[in-house]
Amino acid sequence: MLSAEEWGIVALSLKVGGLAVLATLPVAFGLAWVLARYRFPGRVILDGLVHLPLVLPPVVTGWLLLIAFGPLGPAGRWLESWFGATLMFRWTGAALAAAIMALPLMVRAMRLSIEGIDRRLEGAARTLGAGRWHAFRTISLPLALPGILAALVLGFARSIGEFGATITFVSNIPGETRTLPLAIYSALQVPGGEAMVTRLALLSVLLSLGALILSEWLVRRTHGERQRRGD
Amino acid sequence: MAKGSAVAIDIDISRRLGDRVIAARFTAGPGLTALFGPSGAGKTSILGMVAGLLRPDRGHIRIGDRTLFDSATDLPPEARRVGYVFQDGRLFPHRRVRANLVYGLDLAPPANRWMSLDEATRFLGIDHLLDRWPQSLSGGEAQRVAIGRALLAGPEILLMDEPLSSLDAARRGDIMAVIERIRDELKLPILYVSHDRAEVDRLATQVVEIGE
C-alpha cells in the first residue's frame, strides 16, 4: 500500500510529533498553571506571547526560529558551544518548530481544566496533613488529567501537521525534515506525483481524525466515569 | 481510640477582609465550643484562620501547649493537627470513600493516629460505603465520611462549619448524635460554627457570640 519511502515519511512525522509534544508538555503545563492560578504584572503579555504562534503567519515563526537558532543566533551559539549541537536542518529542529506551534493549543486545553478544579479541595487536603506538593500531586494533578490528555492528543495532531514554520526553519530534507505535509507539498511539485499525494493526504486525514476522536474519547471517558459514579 | 485530652484553646485573632474586620477573642476548654452569630459575621473565616487556610493580621492561636500562630509562628495547615469538617463535605471526587478516609490517616505519623479505619467506619456506621464514589452519597452519608476523614488524620481539635446545613431534618438528628458522641466518647474538643439557636442549645458546652 505504502512504499518504503512513504513509511519513512510517516515514521519521521510520528517521531517529530512525539518529541514535540513530550518536550512541550511540562512547559505548557507550567504556563497553563501560572496563567490559571496567578495574577501578576505582565500576565497579559505572557498570555499574548503564548498565543502568538496561533495567530502569527507560521513563516514568521519559522524565520524567528532561524534567527534565534541559526549559527549566529544567541540560542544557536549557546547550543553549539555547550553541546556541539545544532537544530538547523535537523529533525530535532522540526520538532522544535512543531512544539512552538502546538504550545498555545496545549496551554489552552490544560488551562481550562486547571481553572475547573475546585481550589478548596486543596485546602481540605492541607488540613488533612498534605504539604503543598503532596496536595498538588494527589489532588490537583489527577483532577487536571482529562485536560492534560486532551492537550497531548491535540498537540500531537497539530505537530504532525506543521508546515510553514518547519519548512522555513529546517527546510525540506528527505529523511531528515520532510514530514507528511512537506512530503505532500514536494510530491505536488513533481509530475506524476498525484498518486503519492492522494495516499499521504488520506493518511493525514486518518491521523488527524483519529487524534480528534481519541481526545474526545479521553475527555468523555473521564467525565463520563464521574457521571456514572453519580448514579 | 478515645482522644481524651483536656486541651485548652486560646484564640485572639483579627483580620481585615475588604472593608470588614473579622475578630475573635476567647478561650475554651474541652467539649464543644459553639461560635454563634448571624450569617456573614465571619465565623467561617475564624475557622479558616485556626486551620491555617487564612492568615490573621495579628494575634495568636494556641491549642494546649502548642502555638499554631503568633507574631513569630505560623504553622502551615498540614502541621497544625486541626481537623476540619467543611459545610459542603468537600470530599475528593476522584477517590472512592475508602481512599478519602485514609487520605489523612496515611499522612499522619503513627504516633499521632488515635483511630483506625475499622474503628472510624464502625463509629460512624459507614462500612457499607467504602467502595462508593463521593458523587453517589446522600448528604448525610457524605457528611459522615467527611467527619471520618477528619478524625482519621489524628487531629487534636475538630473544626465544624455548619455541618448540618445541607441536611434534612431526619439526617440532622443523626449527625447531631454523631457529634455528641465525638464530644462525649472521643472527648475531642470541637469548635462549631452555627447560626441555628436550637443546634447550639443542644450541642454546645460553651457559646462564643460572634457579633457584627
CSV table of C-alpha atoms in Angstrom, one decimal:
chain,number,residue,atom,x,y,z
A,1,MET,CA,0.0,0.0,0.0
A,2,LEU,CA,2.7,2.5,1.1
A,3,SER,CA,6.2,2.5,-0.3
A,4,ALA,CA,9.3,2.2,1.9
A,5,GLU,CA,9.8,5.9,1.3
A,6,GLU,CA,6.3,6.8,2.4
A,7,TRP,CA,6.6,4.6,5.5
A,8,GLY,CA,9.8,6.5,6.3
A,9,ILE,CA,7.9,9.8,6.0
A,10,VAL,CA,5.2,8.5,8.3
A,11,ALA,CA,7.8,7.3,10.8
A,12,LEU,CA,9.6,10.6,10.7
A,13,SER,CA,6.4,12.5,11.3
A,14,LEU,CA,5.5,10.4,14.3
A,15,LYS,CA,9.0,10.9,15.7
A,16,VAL,CA,8.9,14.6,15.2
A,17,GLY,CA,5.4,14.9,16.7
A,18,GLY,CA,6.2,12.6,19.6
A,19,LEU,CA,9.3,14.6,20.6
A,20,ALA,CA,7.5,17.9,20.1
A,21,VAL,CA,4.6,17.1,22.5
A,22,LEU,CA,6.6,15.3,25.1
A,23,ALA,CA,9.1,18.2,25.3
A,24,THR,CA,6.3,20.8,25.3
A,25,LEU,CA,4.1,19.1,27.9
A,26,PRO,CA,5.9,20.2,31.1
A,27,VAL,CA,6.4,23.7,29.7
A,28,ALA,CA,2.8,24.0,28.6
A,29,PHE,CA,1.5,22.7,31.9
A,30,GLY,CA,3.7,25.2,33.9
A,31,LEU,CA,2.4,28.0,31.7
A,32,ALA,CA,-1.2,26.8,32.0
A,33,TRP,CA,-0.9,26.6,35.8
A,34,VAL,CA,0.6,30.0,36.1
A,35,LEU,CA,-1.9,31.6,33.8
A,36,ALA,CA,-4.8,29.9,35.5
A,37,ARG,CA,-3.8,30.5,39.1
A,38,TYR,CA,-1.8,33.7,39.4
A,39,ARG,CA,-2.4,37.4,38.9
A,40,PHE,CA,0.9,39.3,38.3
A,41,PRO,CA,2.2,42.2,36.3
A,42,GLY,CA,3.0,41.1,32.8
A,43,ARG,CA,0.4,38.3,32.8
A,44,VAL,CA,-1.3,39.7,29.8
A,45,ILE,CA,2.0,39.9,27.9
A,46,LEU,CA,2.8,36.3,28.9
A,47,ASP,CA,-0.6,35.2,27.7
A,48,GLY,CA,-0.2,37.0,24.5
A,49,LEU,CA,3.3,35.5,23.8
A,50,VAL,CA,1.9,32.0,24.4
A,51,HIS,CA,-0.9,32.6,21.9
A,52,LEU,CA,1.3,34.4,19.4
A,53,PRO,CA,2.1,31.2,17.3
A,54,LEU,CA,-1.6,30.7,16.9
A,55,VAL,CA,-2.1,34.0,15.0
A,56,LEU,CA,1.3,34.8,13.6
A,57,PRO,CA,2.0,33.6,10.0
A,58,PRO,CA,3.9,30.4,10.5
A,59,VAL,CA,6.6,31.5,8.1
A,60,VAL,CA,7.3,34.4,10.6
A,61,THR,CA,7.6,31.9,13.5
A,62,GLY,CA,10.0,29.9,11.3
A,63,TRP,CA,12.0,32.9,10.5
A,64,LEU,CA,12.2,34.0,14.1
A,65,LEU,CA,13.5,30.4,15.0
A,66,LEU,CA,16.0,30.8,12.2
A,67,ILE,CA,17.3,34.0,13.7
A,68,ALA,CA,17.4,32.6,17.2
A,69,PHE,CA,18.8,29.1,16.5
A,70,GLY,CA,20.9,29.9,13.4
A,71,PRO,CA,24.7,29.7,13.7
A,72,LEU,CA,24.8,33.4,14.6
A,73,GLY,CA,21.7,33.4,16.8
A,74,PRO,CA,22.0,33.6,20.6
A,75,ALA,CA,20.3,30.2,21.2
A,76,GLY,CA,22.1,28.6,18.3
A,77,ARG,CA,25.5,29.7,19.5
A,78,TRP,CA,24.8,28.6,23.0
A,79,LEU,CA,23.7,25.1,21.8
A,80,GLU,CA,26.8,24.9,19.6
A,81,SER,CA,29.3,25.9,22.3
A,82,TRP,CA,27.8,23.8,25.1
A,83,PHE,CA,26.6,20.7,23.4
A,84,GLY,CA,28.2,21.0,19.9
A,85,ALA,CA,24.7,20.6,18.6
A,86,THR,CA,22.6,22.4,16.1
A,87,LEU,CA,18.9,22.2,15.3
A,88,MET,CA,19.2,23.8,11.9
A,89,PHE,CA,18.2,21.3,9.1
A,90,ARG,CA,17.8,18.5,11.6
A,91,TRP,CA,14.7,16.6,12.6
A,92,THR,CA,15.1,17.9,16.1
A,93,GLY,CA,14.7,21.4,14.7
A,94,ALA,CA,11.4,20.3,13.0
A,95,ALA,CA,10.3,19.1,16.4
A,96,LEU,CA,11.1,22.5,17.9
A,97,ALA,CA,9.1,24.3,15.3
A,98,ALA,CA,6.2,21.9,15.8
A,99,ALA,CA,6.5,22.3,19.6
A,100,ILE,CA,6.2,26.1,19.3
A,101,MET,CA,3.2,25.8,17.1
A,102,ALA,CA,1.5,23.2,19.4
A,103,LEU,CA,2.2,25.2,22.6
A,104,PRO,CA,-0.9,27.5,22.5
A,105,LEU,CA,-3.3,24.7,21.9
A,106,MET,CA,-1.8,22.6,24.7
A,107,VAL,CA,-1.8,25.5,27.1
A,108,ARG,CA,-5.4,26.3,26.3
A,109,ALA,CA,-6.7,22.8,26.9
A,110,MET,CA,-4.8,22.4,30.2
A,111,ARG,CA,-5.7,25.8,31.5
A,112,LEU,CA,-9.4,25.2,31.1
A,113,SER,CA,-9.2,22.0,33.1
A,114,ILE,CA,-7.0,23.6,35.8
A,115,GLU,CA,-9.5,26.5,36.1
A,116,GLY,CA,-12.2,23.9,36.6
A,117,ILE,CA,-10.6,22.4,39.7
A,118,ASP,CA,-12.2,23.4,43.0
A,119,ARG,CA,-9.3,25.0,44.8
A,120,ARG,CA,-11.0,24.4,48.2
A,121,LEU,CA,-10.2,20.7,47.7
A,122,GLU,CA,-6.5,21.6,48.0
A,123,GLY,CA,-7.3,23.4,51.3
A,124,ALA,CA,-9.1,20.3,52.5
A,125,ALA,CA,-6.1,18.2,51.7
A,126,ARG,CA,-3.8,20.6,53.5
A,127,THR,CA,-5.8,20.3,56.7
A,128,LEU,CA,-5.5,16.5,56.4
A,129,GLY,CA,-1.7,16.7,56.6
A,130,ALA,CA,-0.7,17.2,53.0
A,131,GLY,CA,2.0,19.7,52.1
A,132,ARG,CA,1.7,21.9,49.1
A,133,TRP,CA,3.5,19.4,46.8
A,134,HIS,CA,1.6,16.4,48.0
A,135,ALA,CA,-1.7,18.2,47.6
A,136,PHE,CA,-0.7,19.1,44.1
A,137,ARG,CA,0.3,15.6,43.2
A,138,THR,CA,-2.7,13.8,44.8
A,139,ILE,CA,-5.5,16.3,44.2
A,140,SER,CA,-4.8,18.9,41.6
A,141,LEU,CA,-2.9,16.8,39.1
A,142,PRO,CA,-5.3,13.9,38.9
A,143,LEU,CA,-8.2,16.4,38.6
A,144,ALA,CA,-6.4,18.1,35.7
A,145,LEU,CA,-5.7,14.8,33.9
A,146,PRO,CA,-8.5,15.0,31.3
A,147,GLY,CA,-7.2,18.4,30.1
A,148,ILE,CA,-3.6,17.1,30.1
A,149,LEU,CA,-4.6,14.1,27.9
A,150,ALA,CA,-6.6,16.2,25.5
A,151,ALA,CA,-3.7,18.6,25.3
A,152,LEU,CA,-1.3,15.7,24.4
A,153,VAL,CA,-3.5,14.5,21.6
A,154,LEU,CA,-4.4,17.9,20.2
A,155,GLY,CA,-0.7,19.0,20.4
A,156,PHE,CA,0.4,15.8,18.6
A,157,ALA,CA,-2.1,16.3,15.8
A,158,ARG,CA,-1.0,19.9,15.4
A,159,SER,CA,2.6,18.8,15.4
A,160,ILE,CA,2.4,16.3,12.6
A,161,GLY,CA,0.5,18.8,10.5
A,162,GLU,CA,3.1,21.6,10.9
A,163,PHE,CA,4.2,23.1,7.6
A,164,GLY,CA,5.1,26.8,7.4
A,165,ALA,CA,7.4,27.2,10.4
A,166,THR,CA,9.1,23.9,9.7
A,167,ILE,CA,10.0,24.5,6.1
A,168,THR,CA,11.3,28.0,6.9
A,169,PHE,CA,13.4,26.8,9.8
A,170,VAL,CA,14.7,23.4,8.8
A,171,SER,CA,14.0,23.3,5.1
A,172,ASN,CA,12.6,20.2,3.3
A,173,ILE,CA,15.3,17.5,3.5
A,174,PRO,CA,14.2,13.9,2.6
A,175,GLY,CA,14.7,11.6,5.5
A,176,GLU,CA,15.6,14.4,8.0
A,177,THR,CA,12.9,17.1,8.0
A,178,ARG,CA,10.5,16.0,5.3
A,179,THR,CA,7.4,15.3,7.4
A,180,LEU,CA,4.0,14.4,6.0
A,181,PRO,CA,2.8,17.9,4.9
A,182,LEU,CA,6.2,18.7,3.4
A,183,ALA,CA,6.2,15.4,1.5
A,184,ILE,CA,2.8,16.2,0.1
A,185,TYR,CA,4.0,19.6,-0.9
A,186,SER,CA,7.0,18.1,-2.6
A,187,ALA,CA,5.0,15.5,-4.4
A,188,LEU,CA,2.7,18.2,-5.7
A,189,GLN,CA,5.7,19.8,-7.5
A,190,VAL,CA,6.7,16.5,-9.3
A,191,PRO,CA,4.9,15.5,-12.5
A,192,GLY,CA,3.1,12.2,-11.8
A,193,GLY,CA,3.2,12.6,-8.0
A,194,GLU,CA,-0.6,12.6,-7.7
A,195,ALA,CA,-0.9,9.0,-6.5
A,196,MET,CA,1.6,9.7,-3.7
A,197,VAL,CA,-0.2,12.9,-2.8
A,198,THR,CA,-3.5,11.1,-2.5
A,199,ARG,CA,-2.1,8.3,-0.3
A,200,LEU,CA,-0.3,10.8,2.0
A,201,ALA,CA,-3.3,13.1,2.2
A,202,LEU,CA,-5.6,10.3,3.1
A,203,LEU,CA,-3.1,9.2,5.7
A,204,SER,CA,-3.1,12.8,7.1
A,205,VAL,CA,-6.9,12.8,7.3
A,206,LEU,CA,-6.9,9.5,9.1
A,207,LEU,CA,-4.2,10.6,11.6
A,208,SER,CA,-5.9,13.9,12.4
A,209,LEU,CA,-9.4,12.4,12.6
A,210,GLY,CA,-8.0,9.6,14.8
A,211,ALA,CA,-6.4,12.1,17.1
A,212,LEU,CA,-9.6,14.2,17.4
A,213,ILE,CA,-11.7,11.1,18.2
A,214,LEU,CA,-9.1,9.9,20.7
A,215,SER,CA,-9.0,13.2,22.5
A,216,GLU,CA,-12.8,13.4,22.6
A,217,TRP,CA,-13.0,9.9,23.9
A,218,LEU,CA,-10.4,10.6,26.6
A,219,VAL,CA,-12.3,13.6,27.8
A,220,ARG,CA,-15.6,11.8,27.7
A,221,ARG,CA,-14.2,8.8,29.4
A,222,THR,CA,-13.0,10.8,32.4
A,223,HIS,CA,-16.2,12.9,32.5
A,224,GLY,CA,-18.5,10.0,31.8
A,225,GLU,CA,-16.9,8.0,34.6
A,226,ARG,CA,-17.7,10.8,37.0
A,227,GLN,CA,-21.2,10.9,35.7
A,228,ARG,CA,-21.8,7.2,36.1
A,229,ARG,CA,-20.3,7.4,39.6
A,230,GLY,CA,-23.1,9.9,40.3
A,231,ASP,CA,-25.8,7.4,39.6
B,1,MET,CA,-9.5,5.1,70.5
B,2,ALA,CA,-10.7,7.8,72.8
B,3,LYS,CA,-8.8,11.0,72.3
B,4,GLY,CA,-9.3,12.1,75.9
B,5,SER,CA,-7.0,15.0,76.3
B,6,ALA,CA,-8.2,18.2,78.1
B,7,VAL,CA,-6.9,20.6,75.5
B,8,ALA,CA,-7.3,24.3,76.3
B,9,ILE,CA,-7.9,26.6,73.3
B,10,ASP,CA,-6.7,30.2,73.4
B,11,ILE,CA,-7.6,32.4,70.5
B,12,ASP,CA,-7.2,36.1,69.9
B,13,ILE,CA,-7.1,37.0,66.2
B,14,SER,CA,-8.2,39.6,63.8
B,15,ARG,CA,-8.0,40.0,60.1
B,16,ARG,CA,-9.2,42.7,57.7
B,17,LEU,CA,-11.2,41.3,54.7
B,18,GLY,CA,-12.1,44.0,52.3
B,19,ASP,CA,-13.8,46.7,54.4
B,20,ARG,CA,-14.7,44.4,57.3
B,21,VAL,CA,-12.6,43.4,60.3
B,22,ILE,CA,-13.1,39.8,61.4
B,23,ALA,CA,-12.0,39.4,65.0
B,24,ALA,CA,-12.4,36.8,67.7
B,25,ARG,CA,-11.0,36.5,71.2
B,26,PHE,CA,-11.9,33.6,73.5
B,27,THR,CA,-10.6,30.7,75.5
B,28,ALA,CA,-12.3,27.4,75.5
B,29,GLY,CA,-11.9,24.2,77.4
B,30,PRO,CA,-12.9,20.6,76.4
B,31,GLY,CA,-16.2,19.9,74.9
B,32,LEU,CA,-18.0,21.7,72.1
B,33,THR,CA,-17.5,25.4,71.8
B,34,ALA,CA,-20.1,27.0,69.5
B,35,LEU,CA,-19.2,30.1,67.5
B,36,PHE,CA,-22.7,31.5,67.3
B,37,GLY,CA,-23.8,34.5,65.2
B,38,PRO,CA,-25.6,35.7,62.2
B,39,SER,CA,-24.6,34.7,58.6
B,40,GLY,CA,-21.8,36.9,57.3
B,41,ALA,CA,-20.3,37.6,60.7
B,42,GLY,CA,-17.0,36.0,59.7
B,43,LYS,CA,-17.4,32.7,61.6
B,44,THR,CA,-16.1,30.6,58.7
B,45,SER,CA,-13.1,33.0,58.3
B,46,ILE,CA,-12.3,32.3,62.0
B,47,LEU,CA,-12.2,28.6,61.4
B,48,GLY,CA,-10.1,29.2,58.3
B,49,MET,CA,-7.5,31.1,60.5
B,50,VAL,CA,-7.4,28.3,63.1
B,51,ALA,CA,-6.9,25.8,60.3
B,52,GLY,CA,-4.1,27.8,58.7
B,53,LEU,CA,-6.0,28.4,55.4
B,54,LEU,CA,-6.3,32.1,56.1
B,55,ARG,CA,-3.6,34.2,57.8
B,56,PRO,CA,-4.6,36.5,60.6
B,57,ASP,CA,-3.2,40.0,60.5
B,58,ARG,CA,-2.3,39.8,64.2
B,59,GLY,CA,-2.9,37.8,67.4
B,60,HIS,CA,-2.3,34.3,68.5
B,61,ILE,CA,-3.8,30.8,68.3
B,62,ARG,CA,-2.8,28.2,70.9
B,63,ILE,CA,-4.1,24.7,71.3
B,64,GLY,CA,-2.9,23.1,74.6
B,65,ASP,CA,0.8,23.9,74.8
B,66,ARG,CA,1.3,24.3,71.1
B,67,THR,CA,1.3,27.7,69.4
B,68,LEU,CA,-0.2,27.5,65.9
B,69,PHE,CA,0.1,31.2,65.2
B,70,ASP,CA,1.6,34.3,66.8
B,71,SER,CA,3.9,37.1,65.7
B,72,ALA,CA,6.8,34.7,65.4
B,73,THR,CA,5.0,31.5,64.5
B,74,ASP,CA,2.8,30.5,61.5
B,75,LEU,CA,2.4,26.7,61.2
B,76,PRO,CA,1.3,25.5,57.8
B,77,PRO,CA,-2.1,23.8,57.8
B,78,GLU,CA,-0.6,20.3,57.5
B,79,ALA,CA,1.4,20.8,60.7
B,80,ARG,CA,-1.5,22.0,62.9
B,81,ARG,CA,-3.3,18.8,63.7
B,82,VAL,CA,-6.6,20.7,63.2
B,83,GLY,CA,-9.4,18.6,61.7
B,84,TYR,CA,-11.8,20.5,59.5
B,85,VAL,CA,-15.3,19.3,58.5
B,86,PHE,CA,-16.5,21.7,55.8
B,87,GLN,CA,-20.0,22.8,55.3
B,88,ASP,CA,-20.2,21.1,51.9
B,89,GLY,CA,-18.2,18.0,52.9
B,90,ARG,CA,-15.6,18.7,50.3
B,91,LEU,CA,-14.8,15.1,49.6
B,92,PHE,CA,-12.2,14.4,46.9
B,93,PRO,CA,-14.3,13.5,43.8
B,94,HIS,CA,-11.7,11.3,42.1
B,95,ARG,CA,-11.2,9.0,45.1
B,96,ARG,CA,-13.6,6.4,46.5
B,97,VAL,CA,-14.9,6.7,50.0
B,98,ARG,CA,-12.1,4.4,51.3
B,99,ALA,CA,-9.4,6.5,49.7
B,100,ASN,CA,-11.0,9.7,51.0
B,101,LEU,CA,-11.0,8.3,54.5
B,102,VAL,CA,-7.4,7.1,54.6
B,103,TYR,CA,-6.0,10.3,52.9
B,104,GLY,CA,-5.1,11.9,56.2
B,105,LEU,CA,-4.5,8.6,58.0
B,106,ASP,CA,-1.7,7.7,55.6
B,107,LEU,CA,-0.1,11.1,56.1
B,108,ALA,CA,-0.2,11.2,59.9
B,109,PRO,CA,2.9,10.0,61.7
B,110,PRO,CA,1.9,6.7,63.6
B,111,ALA,CA,2.3,8.4,67.0
B,112,ASN,CA,-0.4,11.0,66.1
B,113,ARG,CA,-3.0,8.4,65.0
B,114,TRP,CA,-5.6,7.6,67.5
B,115,MET,CA,-8.3,5.9,65.4
B,116,SER,CA,-8.1,3.0,62.9
B,117,LEU,CA,-10.1,2.8,59.7
B,118,ASP,CA,-12.2,0.0,61.2
B,119,GLU,CA,-12.9,2.0,64.3
B,120,ALA,CA,-13.9,5.1,62.3
B,121,THR,CA,-16.2,3.2,60.0
B,122,ARG,CA,-17.9,1.4,62.9
B,123,PHE,CA,-18.1,4.6,64.9
B,124,LEU,CA,-19.8,6.4,62.0
B,125,GLY,CA,-21.7,3.4,60.5
B,126,ILE,CA,-20.2,3.8,57.1
B,127,ASP,CA,-18.6,0.3,56.4
B,128,HIS,CA,-21.0,-0.3,53.6
B,129,LEU,CA,-20.0,2.9,51.8
B,130,LEU,CA,-16.3,2.2,51.4
B,131,ASP,CA,-16.3,1.3,47.7
B,132,ARG,CA,-18.7,4.1,46.7
B,133,TRP,CA,-17.8,7.3,44.9
B,134,PRO,CA,-18.5,10.5,46.7
B,135,GLN,CA,-20.9,11.7,44.0
B,136,SER,CA,-23.2,8.8,44.8
B,137,LEU,CA,-23.5,9.6,48.5
B,138,SER,CA,-26.5,11.3,50.1
B,139,GLY,CA,-25.9,14.5,52.0
B,140,GLY,CA,-25.9,12.7,55.4
B,141,GLU,CA,-23.6,9.9,54.1
B,142,ALA,CA,-21.2,12.4,52.7
B,143,GLN,CA,-21.1,14.4,55.9
B,144,ARG,CA,-20.3,11.2,57.9
B,145,VAL,CA,-17.4,10.3,55.5
B,146,ALA,CA,-16.1,13.9,55.8
B,147,ILE,CA,-16.2,13.6,59.6
B,148,GLY,CA,-14.4,10.2,59.4
B,149,ARG,CA,-11.8,11.6,57.1
B,150,ALA,CA,-11.0,14.4,59.5
B,151,LEU,CA,-10.9,12.1,62.6
B,152,LEU,CA,-8.6,9.6,60.9
B,153,ALA,CA,-5.9,12.3,60.3
B,154,GLY,CA,-5.4,12.3,64.1
B,155,PRO,CA,-6.4,15.9,65.0
B,156,GLU,CA,-6.2,17.4,68.5
B,157,ILE,CA,-9.2,19.6,67.8
B,158,LEU,CA,-12.0,19.4,65.3
B,159,LEU,CA,-13.5,22.4,63.4
B,160,MET,CA,-17.0,22.0,62.1
B,161,ASP,CA,-18.6,24.6,59.8
B,162,GLU,CA,-22.4,24.3,59.8
B,163,PRO,CA,-22.2,20.6,59.1
B,164,LEU,CA,-26.0,20.2,59.3
B,165,SER,CA,-26.9,23.0,57.0
B,166,SER,CA,-27.3,20.9,53.8
B,167,LEU,CA,-29.3,18.1,55.5
B,168,ASP,CA,-33.0,17.4,56.0
B,169,ALA,CA,-34.5,17.1,59.5
B,170,ALA,CA,-34.1,13.4,60.0
B,171,ARG,CA,-30.4,13.4,58.9
B,172,ARG,CA,-29.7,16.4,61.1
B,173,GLY,CA,-30.7,14.4,64.1
B,174,ASP,CA,-28.4,11.5,63.1
B,175,ILE,CA,-25.4,13.7,62.6
B,176,MET,CA,-26.1,15.6,65.8
B,177,ALA,CA,-26.0,12.3,67.6
B,178,VAL,CA,-22.6,11.6,66.0
B,179,ILE,CA,-21.3,15.0,67.0
B,180,GLU,CA,-22.4,14.4,70.6
B,181,ARG,CA,-20.5,11.1,70.6
B,182,ILE,CA,-17.4,12.8,69.3
B,183,ARG,CA,-17.7,15.3,72.1
B,184,ASP,CA,-18.5,12.7,74.9
B,185,GLU,CA,-16.9,9.4,73.9
B,186,LEU,CA,-13.9,10.6,71.9
B,187,LYS,CA,-13.6,13.7,74.1
B,188,LEU,CA,-12.2,15.6,71.2
B,189,PRO,CA,-12.5,19.4,71.6
B,190,ILE,CA,-14.7,20.9,68.9
B,191,LEU,CA,-15.1,24.4,67.5
B,192,TYR,CA,-18.5,24.5,66.0
B,193,VAL,CA,-19.9,27.3,63.7
B,194,SER,CA,-23.6,27.7,63.6
B,195,HIS,CA,-26.3,30.4,63.2
B,196,ASP,CA,-29.0,28.0,64.5
B,197,ARG,CA,-30.0,28.5,68.1
B,198,ALA,CA,-31.6,25.1,68.6
B,199,GLU,CA,-28.5,23.3,67.3
B,200,VAL,CA,-26.3,25.3,69.6
B,201,ASP,CA,-28.5,24.7,72.6
B,202,ARG,CA,-28.4,21.0,72.1
B,203,LEU,CA,-24.7,20.6,71.3
B,204,ALA,CA,-22.7,23.4,73.0
B,205,THR,CA,-20.7,23.1,76.1
B,206,GLN,CA,-19.8,26.8,75.8
B,207,VAL,CA,-21.0,29.5,73.4
B,208,VAL,CA,-19.0,32.3,71.9
B,209,GLU,CA,-21.0,35.1,70.3
B,210,ILE,CA,-19.5,36.4,67.1
B,211,GLY,CA,-21.0,39.8,66.6
B,212,GLU,CA,-21.4,42.3,63.8
